[in-house]
Short mmCIF file of C-alpha atoms in Angstrom, two decimals:
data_model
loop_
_atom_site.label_atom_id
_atom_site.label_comp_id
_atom_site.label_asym_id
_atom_site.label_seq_id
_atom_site.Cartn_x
_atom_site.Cartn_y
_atom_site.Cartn_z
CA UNK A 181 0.18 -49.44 -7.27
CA UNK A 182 -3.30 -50.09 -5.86
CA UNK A 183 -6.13 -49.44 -8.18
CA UNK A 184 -9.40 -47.57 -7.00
CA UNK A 185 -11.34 -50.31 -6.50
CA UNK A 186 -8.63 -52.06 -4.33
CA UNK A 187 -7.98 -48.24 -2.16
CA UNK A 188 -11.35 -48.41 -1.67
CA UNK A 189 -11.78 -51.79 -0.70
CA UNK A 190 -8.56 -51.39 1.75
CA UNK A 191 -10.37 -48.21 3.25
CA UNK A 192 -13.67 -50.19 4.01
CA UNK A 193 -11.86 -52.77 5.66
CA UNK A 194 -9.80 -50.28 8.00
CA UNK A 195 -12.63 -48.06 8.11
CA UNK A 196 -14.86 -51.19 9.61
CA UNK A 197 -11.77 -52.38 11.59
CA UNK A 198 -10.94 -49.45 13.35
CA UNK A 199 -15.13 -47.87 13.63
CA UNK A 200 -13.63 -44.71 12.12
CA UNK A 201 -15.54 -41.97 10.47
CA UNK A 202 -13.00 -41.39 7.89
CA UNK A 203 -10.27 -43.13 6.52
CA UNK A 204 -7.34 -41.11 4.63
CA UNK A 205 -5.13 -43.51 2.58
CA UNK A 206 -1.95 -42.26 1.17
CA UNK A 207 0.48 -44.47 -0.87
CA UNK A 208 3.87 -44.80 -1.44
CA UNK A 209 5.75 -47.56 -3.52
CA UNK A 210 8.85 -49.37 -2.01
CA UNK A 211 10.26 -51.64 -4.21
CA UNK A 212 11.42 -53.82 -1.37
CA UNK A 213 8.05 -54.99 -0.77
CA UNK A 214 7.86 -57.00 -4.25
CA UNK A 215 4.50 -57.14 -4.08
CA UNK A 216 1.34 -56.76 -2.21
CA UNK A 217 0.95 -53.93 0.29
CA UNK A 218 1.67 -53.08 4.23
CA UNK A 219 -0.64 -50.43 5.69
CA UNK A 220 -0.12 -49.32 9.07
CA UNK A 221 -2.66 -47.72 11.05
CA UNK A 222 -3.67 -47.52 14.57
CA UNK A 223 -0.72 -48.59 16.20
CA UNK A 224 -1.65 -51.83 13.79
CA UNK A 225 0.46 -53.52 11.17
CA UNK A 226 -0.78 -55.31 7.93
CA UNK A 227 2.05 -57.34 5.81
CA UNK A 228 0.66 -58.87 3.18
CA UNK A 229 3.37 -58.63 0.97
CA UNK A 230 5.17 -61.11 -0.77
CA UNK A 231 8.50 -59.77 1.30
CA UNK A 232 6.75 -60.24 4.69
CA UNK A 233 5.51 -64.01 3.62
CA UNK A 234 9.22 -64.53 2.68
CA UNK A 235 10.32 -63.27 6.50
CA UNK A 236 8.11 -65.37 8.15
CA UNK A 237 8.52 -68.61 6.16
CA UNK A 238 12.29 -68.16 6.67
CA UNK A 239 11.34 -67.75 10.63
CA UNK A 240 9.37 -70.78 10.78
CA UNK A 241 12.55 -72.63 9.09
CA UNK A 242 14.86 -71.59 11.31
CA UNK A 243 12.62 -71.75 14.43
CA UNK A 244 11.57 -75.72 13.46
CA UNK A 245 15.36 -76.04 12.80
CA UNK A 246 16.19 -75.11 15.95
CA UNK A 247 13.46 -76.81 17.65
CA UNK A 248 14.61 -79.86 15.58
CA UNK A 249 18.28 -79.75 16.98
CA UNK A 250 16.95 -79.88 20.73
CA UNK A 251 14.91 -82.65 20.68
CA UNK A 252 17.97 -84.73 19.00
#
């Protein structure tokens, strides 16, 4: 979980992002994420978790693999 000083970093930077007023944070944990957070706000996502960095290194291996096999 997110300690106070990190939910109310996270809330700064949304709250600056977005030139709310207010920002409400609520929390859940999902083990699937393995680490680090997503936030979703404003029709915006944020992955940084370790899943998400794991999705899109995977992409980028199978998109140069691809791009690999048409140029040969």
């Amino acid at each position: 979980p997110l300690s106070e000083a990190q939910q109310t970093s996270l809330k700064a930077v949304v709250k600056a992002d977005m030139k709310a007023k207010e920002v409400i944070l609520e929390t859940t944990q999902t083990p699937s994420v393995l680490g680090g957070f997503t936030a979703f706000f404003g029709g915006k996502v944020w992955d940084a978790s370790l899943s998400g960095q794991f999705r899109r290194v995977k992409d980028a291996l199978v998109n140069a693999t691809h791009e690999f096999h048409q140029s040969h």
